[in-house]
PDB file of C-alpha atoms and ligand atoms in Angstrom:
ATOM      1  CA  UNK A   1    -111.662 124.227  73.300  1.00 47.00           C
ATOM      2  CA  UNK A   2    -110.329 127.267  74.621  1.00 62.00           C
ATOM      3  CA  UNK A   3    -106.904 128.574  74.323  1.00 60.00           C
ATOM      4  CA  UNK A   4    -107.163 130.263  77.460  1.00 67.00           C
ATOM      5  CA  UNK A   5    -106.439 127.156  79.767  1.00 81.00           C
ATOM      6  CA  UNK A   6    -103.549 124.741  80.079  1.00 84.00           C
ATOM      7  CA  UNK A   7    -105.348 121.519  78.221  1.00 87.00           C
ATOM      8  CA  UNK A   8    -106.703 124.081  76.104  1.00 87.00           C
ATOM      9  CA  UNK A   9    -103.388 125.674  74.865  1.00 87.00           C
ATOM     10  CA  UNK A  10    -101.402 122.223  75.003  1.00 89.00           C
ATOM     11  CA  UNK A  11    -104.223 121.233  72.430  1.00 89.00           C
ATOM     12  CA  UNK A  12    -103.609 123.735  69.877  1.00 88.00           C
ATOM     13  CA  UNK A  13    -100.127 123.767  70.506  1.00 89.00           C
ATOM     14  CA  UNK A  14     -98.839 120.174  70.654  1.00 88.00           C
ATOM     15  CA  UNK A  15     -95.126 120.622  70.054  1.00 87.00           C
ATOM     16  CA  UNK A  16     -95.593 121.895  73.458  1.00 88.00           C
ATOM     17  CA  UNK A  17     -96.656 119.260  74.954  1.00 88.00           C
ATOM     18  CA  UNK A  18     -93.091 117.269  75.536  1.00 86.00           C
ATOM     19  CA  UNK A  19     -91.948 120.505  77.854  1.00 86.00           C
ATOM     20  CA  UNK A  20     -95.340 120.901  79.498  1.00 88.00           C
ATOM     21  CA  UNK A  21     -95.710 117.558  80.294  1.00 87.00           C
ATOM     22  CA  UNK A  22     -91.881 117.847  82.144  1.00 87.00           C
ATOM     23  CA  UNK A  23     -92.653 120.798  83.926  1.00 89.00           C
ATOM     24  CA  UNK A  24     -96.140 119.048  85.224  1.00 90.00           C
ATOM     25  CA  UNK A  25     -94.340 116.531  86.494  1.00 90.00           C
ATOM     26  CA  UNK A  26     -91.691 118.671  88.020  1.00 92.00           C
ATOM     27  CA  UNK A  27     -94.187 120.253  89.758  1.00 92.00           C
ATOM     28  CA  UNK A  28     -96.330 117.430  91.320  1.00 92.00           C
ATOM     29  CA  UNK A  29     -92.470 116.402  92.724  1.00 93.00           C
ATOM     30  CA  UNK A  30     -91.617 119.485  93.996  1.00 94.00           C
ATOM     31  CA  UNK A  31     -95.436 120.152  95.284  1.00 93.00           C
ATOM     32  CA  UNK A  32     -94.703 117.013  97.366  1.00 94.00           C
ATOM     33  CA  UNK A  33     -91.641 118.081  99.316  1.00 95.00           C
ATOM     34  CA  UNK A  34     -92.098 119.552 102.852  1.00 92.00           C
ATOM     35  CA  UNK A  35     -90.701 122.922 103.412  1.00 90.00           C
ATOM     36  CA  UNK A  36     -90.957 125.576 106.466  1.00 91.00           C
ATOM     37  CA  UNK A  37     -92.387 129.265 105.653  1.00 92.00           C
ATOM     38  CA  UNK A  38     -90.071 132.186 104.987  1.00 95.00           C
ATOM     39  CA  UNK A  39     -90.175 134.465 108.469  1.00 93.00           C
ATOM     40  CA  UNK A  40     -91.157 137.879 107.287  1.00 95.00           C
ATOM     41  CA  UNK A  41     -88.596 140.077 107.876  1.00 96.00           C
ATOM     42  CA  UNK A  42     -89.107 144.023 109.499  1.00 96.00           C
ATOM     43  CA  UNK A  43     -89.832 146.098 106.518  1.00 97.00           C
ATOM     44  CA  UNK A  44     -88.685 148.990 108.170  1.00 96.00           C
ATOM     45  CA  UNK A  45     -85.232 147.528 108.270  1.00 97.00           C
ATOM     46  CA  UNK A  46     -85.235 146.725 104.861  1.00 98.00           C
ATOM     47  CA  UNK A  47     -86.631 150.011 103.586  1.00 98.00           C
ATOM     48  CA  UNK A  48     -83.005 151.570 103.281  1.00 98.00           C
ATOM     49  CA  UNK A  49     -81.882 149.236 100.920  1.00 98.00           C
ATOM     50  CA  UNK A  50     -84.624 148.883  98.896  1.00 98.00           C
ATOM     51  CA  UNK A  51     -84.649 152.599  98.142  1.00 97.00           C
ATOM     52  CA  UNK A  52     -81.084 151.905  96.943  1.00 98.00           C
ATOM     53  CA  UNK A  53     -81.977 149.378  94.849  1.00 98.00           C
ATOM     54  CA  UNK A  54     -80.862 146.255  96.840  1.00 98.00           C
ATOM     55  CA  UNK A  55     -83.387 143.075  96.407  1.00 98.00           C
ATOM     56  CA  UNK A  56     -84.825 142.087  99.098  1.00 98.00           C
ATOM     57  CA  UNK A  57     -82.954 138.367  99.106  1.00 98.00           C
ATOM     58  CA  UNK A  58     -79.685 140.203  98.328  1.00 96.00           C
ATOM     59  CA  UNK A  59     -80.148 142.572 101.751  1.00 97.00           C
ATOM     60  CA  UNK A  60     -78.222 142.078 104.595  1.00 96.00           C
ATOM     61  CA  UNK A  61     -81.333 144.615 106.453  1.00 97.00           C
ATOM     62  CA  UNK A  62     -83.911 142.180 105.453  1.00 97.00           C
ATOM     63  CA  UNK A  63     -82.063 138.743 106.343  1.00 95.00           C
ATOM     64  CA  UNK A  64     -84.393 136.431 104.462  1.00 97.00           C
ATOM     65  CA  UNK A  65     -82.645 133.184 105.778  1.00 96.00           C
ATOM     66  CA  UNK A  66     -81.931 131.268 101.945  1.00 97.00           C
ATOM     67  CA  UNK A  67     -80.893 128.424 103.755  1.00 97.00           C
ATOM     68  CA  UNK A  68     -84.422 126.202 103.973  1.00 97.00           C
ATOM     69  CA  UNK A  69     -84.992 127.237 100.061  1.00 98.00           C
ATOM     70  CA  UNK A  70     -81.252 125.685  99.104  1.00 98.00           C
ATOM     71  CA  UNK A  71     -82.298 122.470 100.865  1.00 98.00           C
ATOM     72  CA  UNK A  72     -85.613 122.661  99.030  1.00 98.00           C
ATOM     73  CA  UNK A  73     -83.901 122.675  95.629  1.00 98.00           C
ATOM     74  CA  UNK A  74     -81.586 119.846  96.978  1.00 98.00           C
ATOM     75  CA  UNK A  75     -84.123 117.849  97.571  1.00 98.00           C
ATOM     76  CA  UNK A  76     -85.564 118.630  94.218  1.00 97.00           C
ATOM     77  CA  UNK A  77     -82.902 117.358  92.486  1.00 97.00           C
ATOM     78  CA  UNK A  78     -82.764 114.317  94.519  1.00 97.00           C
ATOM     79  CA  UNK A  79     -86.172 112.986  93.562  1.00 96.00           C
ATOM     80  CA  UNK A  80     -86.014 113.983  90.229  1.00 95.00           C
ATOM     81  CA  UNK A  81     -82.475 111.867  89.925  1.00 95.00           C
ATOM     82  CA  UNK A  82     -84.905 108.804  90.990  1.00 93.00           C
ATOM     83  CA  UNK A  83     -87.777 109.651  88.556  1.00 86.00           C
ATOM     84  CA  UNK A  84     -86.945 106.945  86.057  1.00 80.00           C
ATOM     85  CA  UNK A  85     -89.670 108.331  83.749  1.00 76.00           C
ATOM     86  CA  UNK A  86     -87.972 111.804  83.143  1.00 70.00           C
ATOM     87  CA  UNK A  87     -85.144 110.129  80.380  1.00 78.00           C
ATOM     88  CA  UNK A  88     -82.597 112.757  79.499  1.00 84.00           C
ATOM     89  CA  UNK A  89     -83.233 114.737  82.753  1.00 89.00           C
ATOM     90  CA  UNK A  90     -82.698 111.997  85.167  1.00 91.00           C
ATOM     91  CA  UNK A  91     -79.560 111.259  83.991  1.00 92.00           C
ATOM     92  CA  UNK A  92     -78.709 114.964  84.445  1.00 93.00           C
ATOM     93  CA  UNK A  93     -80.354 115.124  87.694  1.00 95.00           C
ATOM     94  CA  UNK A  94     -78.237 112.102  88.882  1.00 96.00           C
ATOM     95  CA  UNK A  95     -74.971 113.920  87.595  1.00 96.00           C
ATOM     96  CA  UNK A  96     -76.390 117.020  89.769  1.00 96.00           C
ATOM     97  CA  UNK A  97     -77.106 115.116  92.759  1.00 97.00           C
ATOM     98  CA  UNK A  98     -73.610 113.691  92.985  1.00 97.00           C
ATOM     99  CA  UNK A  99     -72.082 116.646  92.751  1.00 97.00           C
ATOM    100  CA  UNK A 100     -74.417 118.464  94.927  1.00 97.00           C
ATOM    101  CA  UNK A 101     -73.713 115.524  97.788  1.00 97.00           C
ATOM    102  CA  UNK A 102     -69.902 116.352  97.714  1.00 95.00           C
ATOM    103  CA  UNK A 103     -70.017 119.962  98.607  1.00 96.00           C
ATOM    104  CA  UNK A 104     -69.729 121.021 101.600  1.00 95.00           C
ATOM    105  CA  UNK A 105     -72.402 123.778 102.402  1.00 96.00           C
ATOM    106  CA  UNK A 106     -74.315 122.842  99.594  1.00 97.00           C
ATOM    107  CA  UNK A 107     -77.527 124.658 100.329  1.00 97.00           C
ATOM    108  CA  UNK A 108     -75.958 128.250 100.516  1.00 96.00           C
ATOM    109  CA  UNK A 109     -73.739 127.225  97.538  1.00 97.00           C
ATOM    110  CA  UNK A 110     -76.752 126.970  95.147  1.00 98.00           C
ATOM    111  CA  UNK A 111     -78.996 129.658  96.046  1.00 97.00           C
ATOM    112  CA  UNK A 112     -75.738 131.795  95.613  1.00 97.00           C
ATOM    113  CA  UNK A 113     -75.800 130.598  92.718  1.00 97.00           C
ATOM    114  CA  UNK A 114     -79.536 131.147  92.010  1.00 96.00           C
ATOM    115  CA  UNK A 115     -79.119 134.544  93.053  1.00 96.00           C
ATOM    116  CA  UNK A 116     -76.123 135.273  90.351  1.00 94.00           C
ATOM    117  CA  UNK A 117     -73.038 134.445  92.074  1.00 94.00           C
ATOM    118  CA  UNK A 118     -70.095 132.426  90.400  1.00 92.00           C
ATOM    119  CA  UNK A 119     -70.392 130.496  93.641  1.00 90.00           C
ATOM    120  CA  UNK A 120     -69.518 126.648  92.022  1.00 93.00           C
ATOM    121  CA  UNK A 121     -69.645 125.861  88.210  1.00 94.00           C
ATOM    122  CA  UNK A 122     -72.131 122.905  88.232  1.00 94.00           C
ATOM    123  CA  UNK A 123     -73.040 120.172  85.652  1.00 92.00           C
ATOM    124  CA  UNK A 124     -76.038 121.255  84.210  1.00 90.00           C
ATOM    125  CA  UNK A 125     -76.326 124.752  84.776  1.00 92.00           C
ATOM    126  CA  UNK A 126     -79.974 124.788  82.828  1.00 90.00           C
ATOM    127  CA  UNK A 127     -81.568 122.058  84.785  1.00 92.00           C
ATOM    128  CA  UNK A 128     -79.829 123.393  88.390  1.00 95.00           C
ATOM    129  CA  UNK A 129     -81.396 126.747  86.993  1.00 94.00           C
ATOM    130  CA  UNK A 130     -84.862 125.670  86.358  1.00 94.00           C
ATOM    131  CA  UNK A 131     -85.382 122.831  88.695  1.00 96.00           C
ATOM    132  CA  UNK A 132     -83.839 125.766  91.577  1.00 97.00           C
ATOM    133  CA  UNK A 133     -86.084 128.344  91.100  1.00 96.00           C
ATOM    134  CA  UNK A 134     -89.485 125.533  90.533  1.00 96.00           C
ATOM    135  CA  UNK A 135     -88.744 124.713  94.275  1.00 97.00           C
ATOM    136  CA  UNK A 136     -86.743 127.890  95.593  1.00 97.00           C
ATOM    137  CA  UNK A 137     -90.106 130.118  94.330  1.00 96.00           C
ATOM    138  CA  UNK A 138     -92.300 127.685  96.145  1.00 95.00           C
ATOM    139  CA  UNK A 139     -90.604 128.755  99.832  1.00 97.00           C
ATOM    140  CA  UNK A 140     -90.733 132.309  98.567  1.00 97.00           C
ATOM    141  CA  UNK A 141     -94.161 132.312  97.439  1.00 94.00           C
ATOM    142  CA  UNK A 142     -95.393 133.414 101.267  1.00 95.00           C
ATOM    143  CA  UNK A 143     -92.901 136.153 100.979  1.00 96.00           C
ATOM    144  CA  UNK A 144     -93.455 137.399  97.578  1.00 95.00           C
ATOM    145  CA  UNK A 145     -97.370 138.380  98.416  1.00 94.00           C
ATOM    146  CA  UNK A 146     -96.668 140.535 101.405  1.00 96.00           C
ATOM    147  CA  UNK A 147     -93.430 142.023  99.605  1.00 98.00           C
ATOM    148  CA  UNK A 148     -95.798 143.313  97.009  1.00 96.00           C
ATOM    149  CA  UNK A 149     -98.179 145.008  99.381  1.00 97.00           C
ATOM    150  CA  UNK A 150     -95.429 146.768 101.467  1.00 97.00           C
ATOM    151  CA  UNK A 151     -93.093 147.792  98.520  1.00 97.00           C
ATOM    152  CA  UNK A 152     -93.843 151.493  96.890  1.00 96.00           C
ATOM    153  CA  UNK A 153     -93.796 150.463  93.193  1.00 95.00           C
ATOM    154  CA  UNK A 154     -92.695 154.267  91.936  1.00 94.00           C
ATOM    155  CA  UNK A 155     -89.639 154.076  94.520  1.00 95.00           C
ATOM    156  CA  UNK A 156     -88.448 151.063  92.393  1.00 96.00           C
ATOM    157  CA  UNK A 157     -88.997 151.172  88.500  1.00 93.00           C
ATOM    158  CA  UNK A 158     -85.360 148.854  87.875  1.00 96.00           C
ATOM    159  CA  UNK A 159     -85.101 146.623  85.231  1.00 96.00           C
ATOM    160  CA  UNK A 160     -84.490 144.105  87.987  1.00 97.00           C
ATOM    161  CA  UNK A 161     -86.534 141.888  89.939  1.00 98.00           C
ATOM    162  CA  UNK A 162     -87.004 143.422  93.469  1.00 98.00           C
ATOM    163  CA  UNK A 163     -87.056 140.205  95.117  1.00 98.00           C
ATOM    164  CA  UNK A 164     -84.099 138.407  93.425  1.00 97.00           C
ATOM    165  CA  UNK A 165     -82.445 140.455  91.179  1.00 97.00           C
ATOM    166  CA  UNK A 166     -83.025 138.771  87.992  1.00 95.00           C
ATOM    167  CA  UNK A 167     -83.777 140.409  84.963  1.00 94.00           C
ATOM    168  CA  UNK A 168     -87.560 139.736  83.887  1.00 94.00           C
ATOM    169  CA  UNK A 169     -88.780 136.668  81.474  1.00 93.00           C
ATOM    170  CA  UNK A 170     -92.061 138.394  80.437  1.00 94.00           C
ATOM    171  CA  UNK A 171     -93.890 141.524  80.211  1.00 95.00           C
ATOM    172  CA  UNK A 172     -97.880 141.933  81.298  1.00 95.00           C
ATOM    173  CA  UNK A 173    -100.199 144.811  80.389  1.00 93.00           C
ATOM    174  CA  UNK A 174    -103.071 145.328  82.957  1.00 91.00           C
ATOM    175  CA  UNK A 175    -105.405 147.360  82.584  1.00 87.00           C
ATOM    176  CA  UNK A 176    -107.165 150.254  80.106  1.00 86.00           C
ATOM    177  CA  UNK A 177    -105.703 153.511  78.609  1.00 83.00           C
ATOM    178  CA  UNK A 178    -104.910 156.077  80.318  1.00 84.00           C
ATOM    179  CA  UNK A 179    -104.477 154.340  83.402  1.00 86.00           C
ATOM    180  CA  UNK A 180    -102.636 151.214  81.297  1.00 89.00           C
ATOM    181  CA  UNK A 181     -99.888 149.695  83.142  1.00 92.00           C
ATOM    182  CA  UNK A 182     -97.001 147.757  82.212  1.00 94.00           C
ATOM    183  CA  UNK A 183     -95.295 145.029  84.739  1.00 95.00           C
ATOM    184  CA  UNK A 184     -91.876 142.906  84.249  1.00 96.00           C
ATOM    185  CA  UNK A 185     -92.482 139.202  85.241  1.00 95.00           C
ATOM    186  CA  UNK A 186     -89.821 137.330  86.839  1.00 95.00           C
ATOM    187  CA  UNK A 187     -89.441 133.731  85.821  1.00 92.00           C
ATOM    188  CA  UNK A 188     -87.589 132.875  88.984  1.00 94.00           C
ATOM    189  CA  UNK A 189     -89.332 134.007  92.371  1.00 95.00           C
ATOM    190  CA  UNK A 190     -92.279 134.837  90.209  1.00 93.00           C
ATOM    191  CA  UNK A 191     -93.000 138.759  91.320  1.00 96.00           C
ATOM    192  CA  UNK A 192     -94.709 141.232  89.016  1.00 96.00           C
ATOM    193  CA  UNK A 193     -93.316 144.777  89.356  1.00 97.00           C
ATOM    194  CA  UNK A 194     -94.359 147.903  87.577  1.00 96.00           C
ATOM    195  CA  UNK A 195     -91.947 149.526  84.788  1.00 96.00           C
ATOM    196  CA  UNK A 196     -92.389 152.124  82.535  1.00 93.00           C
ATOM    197  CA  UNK A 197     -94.562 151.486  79.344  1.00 90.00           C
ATOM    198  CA  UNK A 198     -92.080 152.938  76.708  1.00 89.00           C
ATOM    199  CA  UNK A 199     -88.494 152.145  78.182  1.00 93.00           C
ATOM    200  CA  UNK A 200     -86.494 149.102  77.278  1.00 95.00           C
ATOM    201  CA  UNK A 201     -85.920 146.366  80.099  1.00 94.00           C
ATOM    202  CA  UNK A 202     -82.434 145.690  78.770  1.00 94.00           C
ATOM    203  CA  UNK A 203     -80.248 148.973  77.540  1.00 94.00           C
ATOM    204  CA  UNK A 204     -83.203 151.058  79.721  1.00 93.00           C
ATOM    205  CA  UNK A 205     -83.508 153.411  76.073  1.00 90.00           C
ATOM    206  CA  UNK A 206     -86.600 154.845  76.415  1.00 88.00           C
ATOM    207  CA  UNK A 207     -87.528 156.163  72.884  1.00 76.00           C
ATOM    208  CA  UNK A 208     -91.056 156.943  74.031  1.00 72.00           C
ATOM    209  CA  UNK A 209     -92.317 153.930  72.579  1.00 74.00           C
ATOM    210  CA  UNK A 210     -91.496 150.162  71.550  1.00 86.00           C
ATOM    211  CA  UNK A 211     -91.960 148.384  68.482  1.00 91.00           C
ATOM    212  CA  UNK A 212     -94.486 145.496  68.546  1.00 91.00           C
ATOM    213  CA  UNK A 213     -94.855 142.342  66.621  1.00 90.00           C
ATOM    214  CA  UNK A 214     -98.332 140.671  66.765  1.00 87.00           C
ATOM    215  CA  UNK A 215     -99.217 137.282  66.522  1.00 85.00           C
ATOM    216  CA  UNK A 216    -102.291 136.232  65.178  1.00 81.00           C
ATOM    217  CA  UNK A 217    -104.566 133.999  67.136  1.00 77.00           C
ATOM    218  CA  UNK A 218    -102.107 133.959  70.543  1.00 83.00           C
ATOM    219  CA  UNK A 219    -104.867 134.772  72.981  1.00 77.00           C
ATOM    220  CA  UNK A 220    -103.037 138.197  73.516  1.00 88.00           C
ATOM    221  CA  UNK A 221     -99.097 137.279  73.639  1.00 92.00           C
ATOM    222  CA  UNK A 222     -97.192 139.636  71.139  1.00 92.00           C
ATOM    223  CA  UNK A 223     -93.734 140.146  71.238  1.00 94.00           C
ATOM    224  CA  UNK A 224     -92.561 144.261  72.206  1.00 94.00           C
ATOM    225  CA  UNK A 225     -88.740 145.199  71.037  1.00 94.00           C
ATOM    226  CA  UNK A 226     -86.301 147.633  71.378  1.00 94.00           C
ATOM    227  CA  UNK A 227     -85.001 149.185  68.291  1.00 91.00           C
ATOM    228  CA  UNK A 228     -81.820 149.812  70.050  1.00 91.00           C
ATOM    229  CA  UNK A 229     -80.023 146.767  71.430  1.00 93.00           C
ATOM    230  CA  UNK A 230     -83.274 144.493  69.412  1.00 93.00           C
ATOM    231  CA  UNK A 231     -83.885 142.781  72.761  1.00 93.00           C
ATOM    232  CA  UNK A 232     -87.580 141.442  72.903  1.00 94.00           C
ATOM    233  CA  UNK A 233     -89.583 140.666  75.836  1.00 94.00           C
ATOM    234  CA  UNK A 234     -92.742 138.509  75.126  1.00 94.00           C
ATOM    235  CA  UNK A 235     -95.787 140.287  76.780  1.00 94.00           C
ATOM    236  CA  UNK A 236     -99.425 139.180  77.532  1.00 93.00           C
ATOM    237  CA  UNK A 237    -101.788 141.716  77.173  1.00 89.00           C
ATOM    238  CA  UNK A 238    -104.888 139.184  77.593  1.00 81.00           C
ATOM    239  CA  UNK A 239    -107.540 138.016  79.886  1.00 77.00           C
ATOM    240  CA  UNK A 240    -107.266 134.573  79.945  1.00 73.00           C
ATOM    241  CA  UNK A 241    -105.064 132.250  82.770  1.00 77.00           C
ATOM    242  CA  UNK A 242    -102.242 134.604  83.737  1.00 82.00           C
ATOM    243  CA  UNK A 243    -100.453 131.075  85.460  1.00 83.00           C
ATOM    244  CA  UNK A 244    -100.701 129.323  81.505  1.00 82.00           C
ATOM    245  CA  UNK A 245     -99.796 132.389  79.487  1.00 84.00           C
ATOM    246  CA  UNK A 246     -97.054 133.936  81.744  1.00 85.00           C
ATOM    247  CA  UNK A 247     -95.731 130.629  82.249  1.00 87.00           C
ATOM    248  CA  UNK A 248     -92.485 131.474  79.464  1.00 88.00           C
ATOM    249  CA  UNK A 249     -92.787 127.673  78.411  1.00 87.00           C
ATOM    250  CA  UNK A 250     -96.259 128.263  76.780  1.00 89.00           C
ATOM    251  CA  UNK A 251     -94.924 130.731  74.552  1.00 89.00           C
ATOM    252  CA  UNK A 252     -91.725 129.573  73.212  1.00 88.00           C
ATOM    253  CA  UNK A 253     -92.736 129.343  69.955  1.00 88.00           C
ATOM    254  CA  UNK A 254     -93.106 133.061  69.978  1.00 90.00           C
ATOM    255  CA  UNK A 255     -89.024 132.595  70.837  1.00 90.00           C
ATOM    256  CA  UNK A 256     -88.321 130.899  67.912  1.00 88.00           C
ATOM    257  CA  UNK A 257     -90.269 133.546  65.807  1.00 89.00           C
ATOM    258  CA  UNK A 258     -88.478 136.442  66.951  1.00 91.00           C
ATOM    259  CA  UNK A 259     -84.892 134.479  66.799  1.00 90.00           C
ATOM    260  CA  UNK A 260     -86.088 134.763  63.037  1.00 89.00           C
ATOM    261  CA  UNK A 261     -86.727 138.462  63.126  1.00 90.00           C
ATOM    262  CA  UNK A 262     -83.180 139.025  63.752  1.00 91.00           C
ATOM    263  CA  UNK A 263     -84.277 139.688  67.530  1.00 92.00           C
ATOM    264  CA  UNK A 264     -82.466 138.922  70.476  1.00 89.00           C
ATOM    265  CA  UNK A 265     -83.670 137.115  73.588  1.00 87.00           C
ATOM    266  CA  UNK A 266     -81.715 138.916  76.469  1.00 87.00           C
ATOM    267  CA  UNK A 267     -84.947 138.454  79.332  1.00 82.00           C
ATOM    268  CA  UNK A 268     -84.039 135.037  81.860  1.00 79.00           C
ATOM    269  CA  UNK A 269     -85.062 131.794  80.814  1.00 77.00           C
ATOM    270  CA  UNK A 270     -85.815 128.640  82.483  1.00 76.00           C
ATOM    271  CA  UNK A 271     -85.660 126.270  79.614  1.00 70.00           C
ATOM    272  CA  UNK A 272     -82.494 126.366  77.742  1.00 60.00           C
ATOM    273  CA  UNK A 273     -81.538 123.031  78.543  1.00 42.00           C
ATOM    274  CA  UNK A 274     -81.528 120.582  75.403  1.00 41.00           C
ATOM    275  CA  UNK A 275     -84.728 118.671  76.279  1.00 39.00           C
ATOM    276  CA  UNK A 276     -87.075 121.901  77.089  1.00 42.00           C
ATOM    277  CA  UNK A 277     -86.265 123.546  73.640  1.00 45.00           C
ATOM    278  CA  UNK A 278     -88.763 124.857  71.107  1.00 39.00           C
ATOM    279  CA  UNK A 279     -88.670 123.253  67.650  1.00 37.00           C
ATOM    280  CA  UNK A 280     -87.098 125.292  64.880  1.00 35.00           C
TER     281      UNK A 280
HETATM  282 ZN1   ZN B 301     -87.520 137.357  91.132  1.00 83.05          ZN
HETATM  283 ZN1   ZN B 302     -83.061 148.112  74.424  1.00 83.05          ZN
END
């Protein structure tokens, strides 16, 4: 079977299969839920700010209205508090929920929060984290496509995501030498942007070139380091489904491997809450 699709991968790699099965689930819920489209904003407004290096959810210019998305994750959170079947999770869910039901403004509150603001402390914070950006990148995803076609990739080049500010969760390699290129993934809104091949994504060190740790038999995921503050970012430098292998849950084996090379996982993650966690 090959590695290169979901059934494929969850095959050779059953210890996976607890976490993908969750997340498949997650989204059929969240693929279920009715939301409105994003209105796309005037670029020209926005182009100010993104020269400076504000995100485009994070400009006042560009006035993405965050409030449909919050209500989206809401709901999210909701149905997965009534999914019996989801054992550990739907009792976090529920504890979630209830809190989520007693704040006023709720919606705002936790794509605030989504965004990187200490806007409420919530029960949780790994579930809110992951089960917010599975349905706040769903009302995005309309936004995220045209965003890519306006934006000038060599007038951004941050170690930020340019549509939500988060630091990436993967690296991609497209493409043959000369003209190679190297993009940051973000495991929250889910944009690709461009970044220089040799520089670090963390302490931005650029020492002309990154150390790399292959893995044999990975379908093209190896793991690229900095020698200076050890972060790693996993990258895919493959041909195979980009939506398996840049997925971050596929690979967290590859996590646990470079936790024992003394390497540090400073890129976001989705799935550091108890029940999504890679064997050791
Ligand atoms: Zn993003
Ligand atoms: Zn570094």
């Amino acid at each position: 079977m090959s590695l290169l699709t979901r059934d494929g991968w969850l095959e050779a790699h059953a210890y996976l299969r607890p976490v993908g099965e969750l997340c498949a689930r997650i989204e059929r819920v969240a693929a279920g839920l009715d939301t409105e489209a994003p209105g796309i904003p005037n670029w020209d407004d926005y182009a100010g700010d993104y020269k400076a290096g504000v995100p485009l959810l994070r400009s006042p210019d560009a006035a993405i209205d965050l409030e449909p998305a919050g209500k989206l994750v809401i709901a999210l959170v909701e149905k997965t508090a009534s999914d019996s079947s989801a054992g550990k999770v739907t009792a976090e869910a529920s504890a979630l929920a209830a809190d989520l039901r007693g704040r006023p403004g709720a919606p705002r509150l936790v794509m605030d929060w989504l965004l990187g603001e200490e806007s409420f402390d919530p029960p949780s914070p790994g579930l809110l984290r992951y089960l917010g950006w599975t349905a706040a990148a769903r009302y995005l995803f309309p936004l995220v496509d045209p965003f890519g076609r306006w934006r000038d990739e060599e007038l951004w080049h941050r170690k930020y995501c340019p549509t939500c500010g988060s630091p990436p969760a993967m690296g991609q390699l497209v493409g043959v030498d000369p003209g190679r290129q190297r993009f940051l993934v973000c495991g929250g809104c889910g944009t690709r942007w461009r970044y220089r091949r040799t520089q670090c994504p963390f302490c931005e060190n650029d020492s002309q070139r990154l150390a790399v740790l292959g893995v044999e038999g990975e379908a093209g995921l190896r793991i690229d380091y900095c020698e200076a503050c050890k972060g790693y970012l996993k990258t895919y430098d493959g041909q195979g489904d980009e939506a398996v292998l840049l997925a971050d849950w596929t690979s967290l084996h590859l996590d646990v491997l470079a936790h024992d090379r003394g390497l540090e996982r400073l890129a976001t993650s989705l799935y550091d809450l108890g029940s999504l966690r890679a064997p050791a």
